[in-house]
XYZ file of C-alpha atoms in Angstrom:
613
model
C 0.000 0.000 0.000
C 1.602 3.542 -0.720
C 1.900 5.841 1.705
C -0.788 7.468 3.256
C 1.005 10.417 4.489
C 0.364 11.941 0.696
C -3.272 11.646 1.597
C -5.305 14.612 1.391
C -7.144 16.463 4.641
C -10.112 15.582 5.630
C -12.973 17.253 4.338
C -15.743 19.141 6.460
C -19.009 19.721 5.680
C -20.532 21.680 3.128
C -19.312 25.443 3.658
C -21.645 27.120 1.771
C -24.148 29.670 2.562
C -26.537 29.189 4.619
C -29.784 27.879 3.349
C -32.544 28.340 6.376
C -33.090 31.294 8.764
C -29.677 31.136 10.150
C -27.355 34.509 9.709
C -23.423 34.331 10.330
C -22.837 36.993 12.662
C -21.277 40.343 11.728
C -17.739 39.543 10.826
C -14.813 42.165 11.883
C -15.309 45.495 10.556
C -12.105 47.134 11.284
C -10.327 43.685 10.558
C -11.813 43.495 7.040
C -11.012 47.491 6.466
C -7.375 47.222 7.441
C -7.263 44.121 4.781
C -8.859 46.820 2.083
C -5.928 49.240 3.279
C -3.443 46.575 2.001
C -4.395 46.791 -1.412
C -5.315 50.852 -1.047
C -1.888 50.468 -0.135
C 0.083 49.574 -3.043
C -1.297 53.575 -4.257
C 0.591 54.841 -1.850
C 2.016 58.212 -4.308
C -1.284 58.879 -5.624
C -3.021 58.247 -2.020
C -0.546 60.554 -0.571
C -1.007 63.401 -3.393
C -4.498 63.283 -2.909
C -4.721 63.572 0.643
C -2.570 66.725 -0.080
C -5.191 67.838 -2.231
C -7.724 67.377 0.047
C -6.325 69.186 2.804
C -5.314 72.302 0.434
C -8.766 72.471 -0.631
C -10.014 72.462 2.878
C -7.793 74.574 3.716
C -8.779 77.180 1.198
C -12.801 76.354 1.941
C -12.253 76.929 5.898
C -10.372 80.473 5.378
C -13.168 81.550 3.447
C -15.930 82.271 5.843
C -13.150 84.000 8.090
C -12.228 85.818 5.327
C -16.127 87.075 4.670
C -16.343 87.508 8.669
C -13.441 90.462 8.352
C -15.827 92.014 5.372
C -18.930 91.675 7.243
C -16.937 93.627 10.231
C -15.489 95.974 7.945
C -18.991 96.654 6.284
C -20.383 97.074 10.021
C -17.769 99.327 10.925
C -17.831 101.834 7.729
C -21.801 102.109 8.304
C -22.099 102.747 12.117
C -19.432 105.301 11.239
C -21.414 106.689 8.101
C -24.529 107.091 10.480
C -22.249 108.802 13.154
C -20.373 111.016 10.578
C -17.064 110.188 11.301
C -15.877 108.184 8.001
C -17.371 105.758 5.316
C -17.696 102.502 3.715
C -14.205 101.239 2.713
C -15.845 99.629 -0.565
C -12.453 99.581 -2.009
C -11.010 96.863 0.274
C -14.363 95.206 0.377
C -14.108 94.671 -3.049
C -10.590 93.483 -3.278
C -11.242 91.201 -0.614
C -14.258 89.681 -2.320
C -11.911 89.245 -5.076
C -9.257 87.608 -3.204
C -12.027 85.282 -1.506
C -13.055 84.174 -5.020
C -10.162 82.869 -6.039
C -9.999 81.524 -2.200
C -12.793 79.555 -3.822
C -11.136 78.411 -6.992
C -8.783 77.235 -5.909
C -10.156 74.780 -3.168
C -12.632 73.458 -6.349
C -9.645 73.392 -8.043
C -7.990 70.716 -5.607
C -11.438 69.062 -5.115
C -11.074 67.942 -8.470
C -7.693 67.222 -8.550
C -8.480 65.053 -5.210
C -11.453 63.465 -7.019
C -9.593 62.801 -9.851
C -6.625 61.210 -8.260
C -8.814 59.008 -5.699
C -11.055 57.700 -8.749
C -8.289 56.240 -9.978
C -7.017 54.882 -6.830
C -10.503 52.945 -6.477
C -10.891 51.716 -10.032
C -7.349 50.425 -9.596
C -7.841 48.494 -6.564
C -11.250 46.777 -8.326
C -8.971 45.869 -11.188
C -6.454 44.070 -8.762
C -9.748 42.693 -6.979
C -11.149 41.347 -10.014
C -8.299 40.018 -11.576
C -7.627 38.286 -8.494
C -10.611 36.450 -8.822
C -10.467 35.400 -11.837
C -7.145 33.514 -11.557
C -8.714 32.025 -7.837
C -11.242 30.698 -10.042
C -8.520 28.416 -12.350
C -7.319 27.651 -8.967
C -10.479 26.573 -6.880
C -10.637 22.824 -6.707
C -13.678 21.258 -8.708
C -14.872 20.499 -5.462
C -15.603 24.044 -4.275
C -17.767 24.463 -6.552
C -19.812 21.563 -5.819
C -20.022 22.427 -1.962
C -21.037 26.167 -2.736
C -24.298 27.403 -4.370
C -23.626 28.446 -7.724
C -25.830 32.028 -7.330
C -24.235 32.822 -4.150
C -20.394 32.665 -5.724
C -21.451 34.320 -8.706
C -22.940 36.754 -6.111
C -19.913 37.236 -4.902
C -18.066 37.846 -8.277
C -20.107 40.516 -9.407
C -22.308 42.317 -6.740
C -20.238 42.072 -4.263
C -17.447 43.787 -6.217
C -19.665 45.565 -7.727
C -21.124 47.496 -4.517
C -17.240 46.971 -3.181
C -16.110 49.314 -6.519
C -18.799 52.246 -6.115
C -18.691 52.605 -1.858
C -14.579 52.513 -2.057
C -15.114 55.584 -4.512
C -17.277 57.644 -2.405
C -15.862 56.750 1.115
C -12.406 57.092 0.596
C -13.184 60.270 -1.274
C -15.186 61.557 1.666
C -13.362 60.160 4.386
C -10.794 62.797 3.543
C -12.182 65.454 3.076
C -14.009 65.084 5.937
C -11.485 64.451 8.541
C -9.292 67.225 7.020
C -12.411 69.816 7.220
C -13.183 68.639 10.627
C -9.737 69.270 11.678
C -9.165 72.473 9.550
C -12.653 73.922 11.104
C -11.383 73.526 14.670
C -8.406 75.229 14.377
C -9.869 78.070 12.599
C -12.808 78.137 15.237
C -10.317 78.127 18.000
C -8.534 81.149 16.256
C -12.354 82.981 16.549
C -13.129 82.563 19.979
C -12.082 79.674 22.593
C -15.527 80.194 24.515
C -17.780 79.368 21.325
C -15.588 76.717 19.858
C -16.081 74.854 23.612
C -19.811 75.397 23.392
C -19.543 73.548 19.539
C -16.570 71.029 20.707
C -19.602 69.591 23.396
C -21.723 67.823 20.409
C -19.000 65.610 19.388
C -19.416 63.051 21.495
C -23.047 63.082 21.384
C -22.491 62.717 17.456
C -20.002 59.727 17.995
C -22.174 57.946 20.398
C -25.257 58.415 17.997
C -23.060 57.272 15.205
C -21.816 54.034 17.300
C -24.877 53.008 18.385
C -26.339 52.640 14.354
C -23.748 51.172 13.598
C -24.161 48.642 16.000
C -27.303 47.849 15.144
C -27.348 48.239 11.344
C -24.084 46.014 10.580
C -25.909 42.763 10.869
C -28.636 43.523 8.430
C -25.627 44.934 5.981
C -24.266 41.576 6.264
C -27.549 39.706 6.167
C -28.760 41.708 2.753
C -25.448 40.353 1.092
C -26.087 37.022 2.103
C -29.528 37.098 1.141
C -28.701 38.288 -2.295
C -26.335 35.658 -3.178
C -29.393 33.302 -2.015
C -31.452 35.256 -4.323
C -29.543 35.109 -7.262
C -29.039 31.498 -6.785
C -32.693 31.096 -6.791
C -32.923 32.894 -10.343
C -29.918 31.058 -11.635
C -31.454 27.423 -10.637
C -34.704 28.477 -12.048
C -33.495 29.883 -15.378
C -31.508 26.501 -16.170
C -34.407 24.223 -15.066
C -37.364 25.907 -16.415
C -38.376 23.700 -19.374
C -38.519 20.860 -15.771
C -40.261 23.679 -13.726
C -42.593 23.580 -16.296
C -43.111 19.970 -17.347
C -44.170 19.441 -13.605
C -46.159 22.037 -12.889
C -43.858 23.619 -10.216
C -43.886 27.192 -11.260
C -45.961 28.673 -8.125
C -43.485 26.185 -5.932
C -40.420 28.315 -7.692
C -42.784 31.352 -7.701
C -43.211 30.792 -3.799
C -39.704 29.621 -2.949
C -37.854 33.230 -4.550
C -40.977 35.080 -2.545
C -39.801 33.769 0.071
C -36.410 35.240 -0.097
C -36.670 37.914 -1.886
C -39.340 38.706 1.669
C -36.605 38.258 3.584
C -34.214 40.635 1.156
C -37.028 43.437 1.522
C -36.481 42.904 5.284
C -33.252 42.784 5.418
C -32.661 45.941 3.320
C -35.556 47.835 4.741
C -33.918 47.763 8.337
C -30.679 47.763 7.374
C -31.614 51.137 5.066
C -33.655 52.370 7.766
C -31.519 52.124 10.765
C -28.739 54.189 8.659
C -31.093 56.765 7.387
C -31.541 57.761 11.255
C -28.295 58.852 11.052
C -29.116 61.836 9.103
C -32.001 63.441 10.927
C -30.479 62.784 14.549
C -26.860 64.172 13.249
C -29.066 67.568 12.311
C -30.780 67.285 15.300
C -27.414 67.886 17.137
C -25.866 70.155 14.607
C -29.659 72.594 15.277
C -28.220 71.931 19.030
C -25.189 73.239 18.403
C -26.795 76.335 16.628
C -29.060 77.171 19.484
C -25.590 76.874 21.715
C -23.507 79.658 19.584
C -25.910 82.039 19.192
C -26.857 82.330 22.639
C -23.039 82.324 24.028
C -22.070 84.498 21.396
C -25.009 87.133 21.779
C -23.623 87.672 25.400
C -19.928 87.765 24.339
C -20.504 90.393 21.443
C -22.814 92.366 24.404
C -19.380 92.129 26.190
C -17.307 93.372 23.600
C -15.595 90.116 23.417
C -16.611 89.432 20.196
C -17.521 91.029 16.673
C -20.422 90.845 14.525
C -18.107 89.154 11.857
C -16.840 86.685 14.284
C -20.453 86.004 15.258
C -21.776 84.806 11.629
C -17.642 83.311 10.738
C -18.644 81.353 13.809
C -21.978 80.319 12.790
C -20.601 79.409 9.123
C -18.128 77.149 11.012
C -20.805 75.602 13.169
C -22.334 74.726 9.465
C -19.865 73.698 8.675
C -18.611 71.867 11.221
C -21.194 69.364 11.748
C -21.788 68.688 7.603
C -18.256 66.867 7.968
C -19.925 64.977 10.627
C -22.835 63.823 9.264
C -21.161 62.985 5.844
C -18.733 60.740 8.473
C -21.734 58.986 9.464
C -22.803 58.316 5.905
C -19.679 57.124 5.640
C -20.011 55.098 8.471
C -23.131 53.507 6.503
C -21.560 53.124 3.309
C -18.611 51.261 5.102
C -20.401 48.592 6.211
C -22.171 48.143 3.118
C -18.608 47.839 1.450
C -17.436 45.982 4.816
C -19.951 43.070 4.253
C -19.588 42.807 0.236
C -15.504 43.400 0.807
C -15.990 40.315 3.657
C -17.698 37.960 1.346
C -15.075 38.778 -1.475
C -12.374 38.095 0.798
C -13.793 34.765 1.824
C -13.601 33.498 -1.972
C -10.495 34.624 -2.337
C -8.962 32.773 0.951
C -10.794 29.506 -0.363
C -8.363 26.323 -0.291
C -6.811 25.794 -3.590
C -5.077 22.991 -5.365
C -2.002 22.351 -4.255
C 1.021 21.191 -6.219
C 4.570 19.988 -5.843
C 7.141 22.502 -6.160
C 9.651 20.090 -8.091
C 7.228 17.528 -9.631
C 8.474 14.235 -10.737
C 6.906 13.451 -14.478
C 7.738 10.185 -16.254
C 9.926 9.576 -18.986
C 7.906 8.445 -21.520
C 4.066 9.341 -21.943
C 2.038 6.487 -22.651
C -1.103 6.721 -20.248
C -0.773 3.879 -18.478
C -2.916 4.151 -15.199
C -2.817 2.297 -12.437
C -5.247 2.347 -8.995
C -2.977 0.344 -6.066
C -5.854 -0.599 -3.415
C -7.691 3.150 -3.485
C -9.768 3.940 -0.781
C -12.301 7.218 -1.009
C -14.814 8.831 -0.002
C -16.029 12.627 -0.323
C -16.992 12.348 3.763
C -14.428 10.789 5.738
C -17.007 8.269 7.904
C -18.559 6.974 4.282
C -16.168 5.527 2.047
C -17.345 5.431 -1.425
C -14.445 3.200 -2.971
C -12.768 0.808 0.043
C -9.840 -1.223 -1.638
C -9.526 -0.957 -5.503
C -7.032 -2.651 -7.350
C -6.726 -2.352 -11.348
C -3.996 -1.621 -14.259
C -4.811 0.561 -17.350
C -2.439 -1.000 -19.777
C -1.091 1.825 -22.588
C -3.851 1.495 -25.885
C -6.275 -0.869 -24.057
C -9.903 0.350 -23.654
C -10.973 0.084 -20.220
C -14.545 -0.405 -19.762
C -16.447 0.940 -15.958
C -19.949 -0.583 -15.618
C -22.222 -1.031 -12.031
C -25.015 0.580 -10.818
C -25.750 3.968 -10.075
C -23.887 5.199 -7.205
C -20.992 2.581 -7.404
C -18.289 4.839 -7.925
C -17.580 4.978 -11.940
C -17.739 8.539 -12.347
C -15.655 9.021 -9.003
C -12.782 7.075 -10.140
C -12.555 9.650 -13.314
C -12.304 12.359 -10.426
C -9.517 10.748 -8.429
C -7.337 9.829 -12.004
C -7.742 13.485 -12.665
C -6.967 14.526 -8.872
C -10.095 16.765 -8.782
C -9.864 14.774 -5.365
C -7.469 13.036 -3.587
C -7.521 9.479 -2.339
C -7.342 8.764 1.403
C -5.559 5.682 1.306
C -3.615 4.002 -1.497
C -2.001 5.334 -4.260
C -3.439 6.283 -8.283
C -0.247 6.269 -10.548
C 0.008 7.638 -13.897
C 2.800 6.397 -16.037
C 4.240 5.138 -12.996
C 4.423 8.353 -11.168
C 1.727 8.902 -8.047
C -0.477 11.510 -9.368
C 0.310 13.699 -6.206
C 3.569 14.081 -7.714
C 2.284 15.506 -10.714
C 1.718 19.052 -11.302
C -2.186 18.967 -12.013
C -1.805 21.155 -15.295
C 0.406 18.650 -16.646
C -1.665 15.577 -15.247
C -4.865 16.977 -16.883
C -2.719 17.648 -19.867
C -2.381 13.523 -20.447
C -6.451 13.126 -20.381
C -9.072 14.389 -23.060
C -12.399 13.575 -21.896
C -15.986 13.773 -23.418
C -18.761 13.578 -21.109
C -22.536 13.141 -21.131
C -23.085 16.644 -20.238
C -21.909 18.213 -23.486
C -20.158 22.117 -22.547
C -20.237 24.142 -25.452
C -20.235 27.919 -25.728
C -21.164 31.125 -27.465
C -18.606 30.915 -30.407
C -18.264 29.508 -34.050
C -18.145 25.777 -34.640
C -14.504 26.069 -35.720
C -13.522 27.986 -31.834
C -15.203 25.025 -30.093
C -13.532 22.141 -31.513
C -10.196 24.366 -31.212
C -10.878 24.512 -27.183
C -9.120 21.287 -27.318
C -5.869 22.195 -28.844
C -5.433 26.179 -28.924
C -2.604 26.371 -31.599
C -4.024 24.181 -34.246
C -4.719 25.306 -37.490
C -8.189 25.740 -39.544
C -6.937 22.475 -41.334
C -6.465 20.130 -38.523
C -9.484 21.517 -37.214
C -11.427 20.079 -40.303
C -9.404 16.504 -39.831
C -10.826 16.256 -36.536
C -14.117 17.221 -37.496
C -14.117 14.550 -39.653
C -12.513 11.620 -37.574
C -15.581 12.597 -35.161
C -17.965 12.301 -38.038
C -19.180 15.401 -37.568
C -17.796 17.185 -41.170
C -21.369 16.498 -42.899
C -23.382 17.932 -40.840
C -21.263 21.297 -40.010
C -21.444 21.490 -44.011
C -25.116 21.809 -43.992
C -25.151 24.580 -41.182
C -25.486 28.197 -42.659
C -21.343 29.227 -42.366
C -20.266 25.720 -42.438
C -17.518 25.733 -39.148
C -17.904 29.575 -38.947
C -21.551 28.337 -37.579
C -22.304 30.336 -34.560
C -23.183 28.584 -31.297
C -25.517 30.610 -29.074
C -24.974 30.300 -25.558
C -25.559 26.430 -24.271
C -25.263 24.969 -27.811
C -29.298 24.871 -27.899
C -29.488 25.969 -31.720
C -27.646 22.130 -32.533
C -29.699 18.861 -31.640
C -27.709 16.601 -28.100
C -26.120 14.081 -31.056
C -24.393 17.149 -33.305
C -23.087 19.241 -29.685
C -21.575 15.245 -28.206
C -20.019 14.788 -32.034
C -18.477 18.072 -31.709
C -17.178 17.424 -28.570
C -15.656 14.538 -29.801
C -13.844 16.270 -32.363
C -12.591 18.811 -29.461
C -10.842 15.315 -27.824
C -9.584 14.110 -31.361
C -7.889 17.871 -31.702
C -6.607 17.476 -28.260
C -4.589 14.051 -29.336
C -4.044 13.461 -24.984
C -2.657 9.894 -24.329
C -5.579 8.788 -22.451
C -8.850 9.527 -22.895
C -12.214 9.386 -20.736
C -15.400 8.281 -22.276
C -18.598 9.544 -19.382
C -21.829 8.206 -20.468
C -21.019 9.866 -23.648
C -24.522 8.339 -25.590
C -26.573 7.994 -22.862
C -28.895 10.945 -24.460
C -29.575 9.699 -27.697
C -31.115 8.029 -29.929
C -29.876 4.601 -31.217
C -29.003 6.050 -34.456
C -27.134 8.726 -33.235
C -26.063 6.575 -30.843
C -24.136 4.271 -33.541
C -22.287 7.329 -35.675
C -21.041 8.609 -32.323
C -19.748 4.900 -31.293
C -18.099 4.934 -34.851
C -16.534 8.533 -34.012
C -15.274 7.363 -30.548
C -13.946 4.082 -31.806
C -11.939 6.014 -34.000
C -10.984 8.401 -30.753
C -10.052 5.419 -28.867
C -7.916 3.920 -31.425
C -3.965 3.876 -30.144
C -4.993 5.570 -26.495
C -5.918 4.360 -22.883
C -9.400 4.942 -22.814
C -11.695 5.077 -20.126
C -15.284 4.022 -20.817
C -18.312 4.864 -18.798
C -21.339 3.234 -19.893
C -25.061 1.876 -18.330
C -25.952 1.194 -22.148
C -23.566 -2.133 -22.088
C -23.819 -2.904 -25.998
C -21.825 0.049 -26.140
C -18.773 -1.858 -24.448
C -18.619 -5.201 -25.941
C -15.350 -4.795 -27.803
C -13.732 -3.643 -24.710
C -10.271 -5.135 -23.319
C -11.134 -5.616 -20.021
C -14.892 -4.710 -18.135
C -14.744 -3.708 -14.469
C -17.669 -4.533 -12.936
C -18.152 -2.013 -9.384
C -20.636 -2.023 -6.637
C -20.681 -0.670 -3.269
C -17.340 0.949 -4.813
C -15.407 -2.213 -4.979
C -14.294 -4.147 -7.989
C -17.039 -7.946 -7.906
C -15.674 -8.269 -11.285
C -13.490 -8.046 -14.360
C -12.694 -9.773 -17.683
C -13.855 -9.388 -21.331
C -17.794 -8.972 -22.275
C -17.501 -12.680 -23.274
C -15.708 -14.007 -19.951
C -18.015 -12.316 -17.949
C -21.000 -13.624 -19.312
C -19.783 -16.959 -19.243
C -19.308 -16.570 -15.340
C -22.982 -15.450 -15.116
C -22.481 -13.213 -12.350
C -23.237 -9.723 -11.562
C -22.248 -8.347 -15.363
C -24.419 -11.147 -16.609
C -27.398 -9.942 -14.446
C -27.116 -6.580 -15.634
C -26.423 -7.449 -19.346
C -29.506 -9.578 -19.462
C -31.804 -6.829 -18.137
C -31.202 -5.114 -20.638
C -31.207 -7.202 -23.444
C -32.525 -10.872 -22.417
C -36.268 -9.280 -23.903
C -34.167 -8.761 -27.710
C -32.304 -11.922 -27.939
């Protein structure tokens, strides 16, 4: 027995989304924005340049209502003077101060948009890196993943999620700026005004962050939920859209109907409280900003009575106050959009930390490729506690045509899986040309396989680009050559564009018996030592049945081949016929041999044909 230190980990249960009423709590926030800084990170010049920006521009935005304080005191001045007779307006320095406080102006929208600019890209660039980082996770997701995981809620993932990731990055980071830096910016210019006043404004703060901290409390879970939900949703939509022509055989259109209601219900309640919750935020933030208005103008009424303080300084003050709790309240819409971004950003960064296929930094590949596969006493099973396959034993010789028969459930297709390391074994060894498939760089290993299954994958693309899939590099010619070893040739010929015919998207505008040919022809183009034959006719008729057994017999010819068949009279002429059930091996010989022992093979021959013979 090899060594069963190569084995693979055990696998736990499906990891998927959940599929009742459950919700996974509220992952970290400030664990999952840090992560986001990392790739914000790698912007650090164009981060740095745009905070710049966004402090010049606040800087020129919070001089400004100083700036029309001194003209408003000036103005005051030159008219209870007028009145008294003892000067007059100073309309001269008004004016060139109103001039100098437009471009005061200009030049903080200037740097706005320089900011904008700058941080836009920023943004877009980090949801290239994000995307593109998903799409190579994808080539390097094991099969398995994908069959533990709802299909709707990883495409979920992949495209909302990244999605609402791309357009809050863009307006919080933007705003996060500006917002500090103007919060900052406004207290020092307040302090500058009067240290009384900016106290009186200084005491909302914390009656802001409290408000702010306690809806965000509340509101994160129902952020998180609504994503969740979605992927759910969309998973729904995706199921139903591939099984309607079922849906609607059986009747079960209010059952779908009823089933997405049900969700989408609990996505309306979801997003309703989640929305809700956050849209307090605005109306209890102005709340205290009004506070803080009623605050100045009484404090500073009594200091300007005083003398301690001048009608300019009173409305500079008041513009600050404005201005002082926007920042604020734009922080805690922020504070929303962050945990909108937080829970898409979490679910994006769960994908991406998904286990991938691993593979051996130096691998060992044979000499000589000439498919021969060989399972030494396999045991498997997808849980731990239920093997599937307990102690399988069997050679692949180079050029012999292996035949897998048993009933459903006995492990045929599984075997496939473990030759191809889509999984790996728990106990045993599978070698391929006398090197343990775990010592195989999977690329290559997949490289020595061409495979043609029962579920035929074509897509939206010409005749001539699907049968290429196989084999990249090959010409129109050897397309053609292929094309017709598959015995497919005539009937491209009478499609309108011949092998420029377009596919549309599932191969639905060619009949099951033209799409298996042309996969076929995809294998023959891919000229792969061994080859893997999955219930390849099990869809049609007996006609079509018998041009696509010629087409594969000339596939097979000179190549290990794996054949997977319940229709047995496809298998006759095969070199050897394992017989499997309960995922163990009860027989193996030649059609002929095996009927002659009138065992288990026998059984299942004569079931299907003892009513023709």
């Amino acid at each position: 027995m090899a060594d069963q230190s190569k084995s693979a980990p055990r696998r736990g249960p499906m990891a998927g989304g959940p599929v009742g009423g459950v919700v996974e709590k509220p992952h970290d926030l400030v664990g999952t924005l840090r992560r986001l800084l990392g790739y914000i990170g790698r912007h650090k010049v164009a981060v740095l340049a745009g905070i710049l920006f966004a402090i010049g521009s606040v800087v020129f935005n919070v001089v400004g209502p100083k700036v029309l304080g001194q003209v408003t005191t000036k103005l005051y001045e030159g008219l209870v003077a007028k009145v008294q007779g003892t000067g007059e307006v100073d309309f001269v320095w008004i004016g060139r101060t109103l001039a100098i406080l437009l471009g005061i102006y200009l030049a903080s929208s200037l740097c706005s948009l320089i900011q904008g600019w700058l941080m836009t890209g920023v943004t877009q660039k980090v949801v290239y890196r994000m995307r593109r980082e998903i799409s190579e996770k994808i080539a390097r997701v094991p099969l398995s993943y994908f069959s533990e995981h709802s299909k709707g809620d990883v495409l979920s993932r992949i495209t909302n999620d990244v999605d609402t990731l791309g357009q809050s990055l863009n307006q919080s980071i933007t705003q996060l700026i500006t917002s500090v830096a103007q919060i900052v910016g406004i207290t020092a210019m307040m302090l500058s005004i009067s240290l009384p006043l900016t106290g009186v404004t200084l005491l909302t703060l914390p009656v802001s962050v409290v408000v702010v901290g306690i809806m965000v409390h509340f509101s994160q879970k129902y952020f998180r939920e609504q994503q969740e939900v979605l992927g759910r949703v969309n998973g729904i939509v995706e199921e139903d859209f591939a099984g309607q022509g079922v849906i609607q055989v059986f009747d079960r259109s209010d059952a779908s109907v009823e089933e997405f209601e049900r969700e989408n219900d609990r996505l309306f309640t979801s997003g309703w409280r989640s929305q809700f919750l956050s849209g307090l935020m605005m109306p209890l933030m102005t709340l205290v900003g009004n506070l803080g208005y009623v605050g100045v103008v009484v404090v500073g009424a009594r200091l300007a009575l005083a003398g301690m303080a001048t009608p300019g300084d009173i409305q500079s003050f008041i513009q600050y106050v404005r201005n002082f709790t926007q920042p604020i309240q734009q922080l805690a819409n922020v504070s929303n959009t962050l945990q909108s971004m937080s829970a898409a950003t979490e679910r994006v960064f769960e994908f991406l930390a998904a286990p991938e296929e691993d593979d051996p930094v130096a691998p060992q590949l044979p000499a000589a490729r000439e498919g021969r596969v060989e399972f030494d006493h396999v045991r498997f099973g997808y849980e731990a506690t239920k093997p599937i396959i307990r102690d399988l034993t069997f050679m692949a010789e180079p050029g012999q045509t292996v035949a897998i028969v048993g009933p459903t459930g006995a492990g045929k297709t599984t075997l496939i899986k473990l030759a191809q390391r889509f999984y790996d074994v728990d106990a045993g060894a599978i070698r391929v040309d006398g090197v343990d498939v775990r010592d195989w760089r999977r690329a290559d290993l997949r490289a020595e396989f061409a495979m043609v299954l029962q579920d035929t994958w074509l897509f939206s693309g010409s005749i001539r680009e699907n049968i290429r899939y196989g084999r990249p590099n090959a010409t129109d010619e050897e397309v053609e050559a292929a094309a017709r070893a598959a015995r497919c040739d005539r009937f491209i010929h009478t499609l309108a564009g011949g092998y420029d015919f377009q596919i549309n998207e599932g191969g639905t505008n060619l009949s099951q018996g033209q799409r298996q040919l042309v996969t076929i022809a995809r294998a023959v183009l891919a000229n792969r030592p061994a080859l893997i034959l999955d219930e390849a006719t099990s869809n049609v008729d007996t006609r079509t049945e018998e041009l696509i057994q010629r087409a594969m017999d000339e596939l097979m010819r000179g190549r290990t081949s794996f054949v997977i068949a319940h229709r047995l009279s496809t298998i006759k002429a095969a070199d050897v016929i394992l017989v499997l059930r309960d995922g163990d091996i009860v027989e193996q010989g030649t059609h002929e041999e095996l009927l002659v022992k009138n065992g288990f093979y026998a059984e299942l021959y004569n079931s299907q044909f003892a009513d023709n013979e």
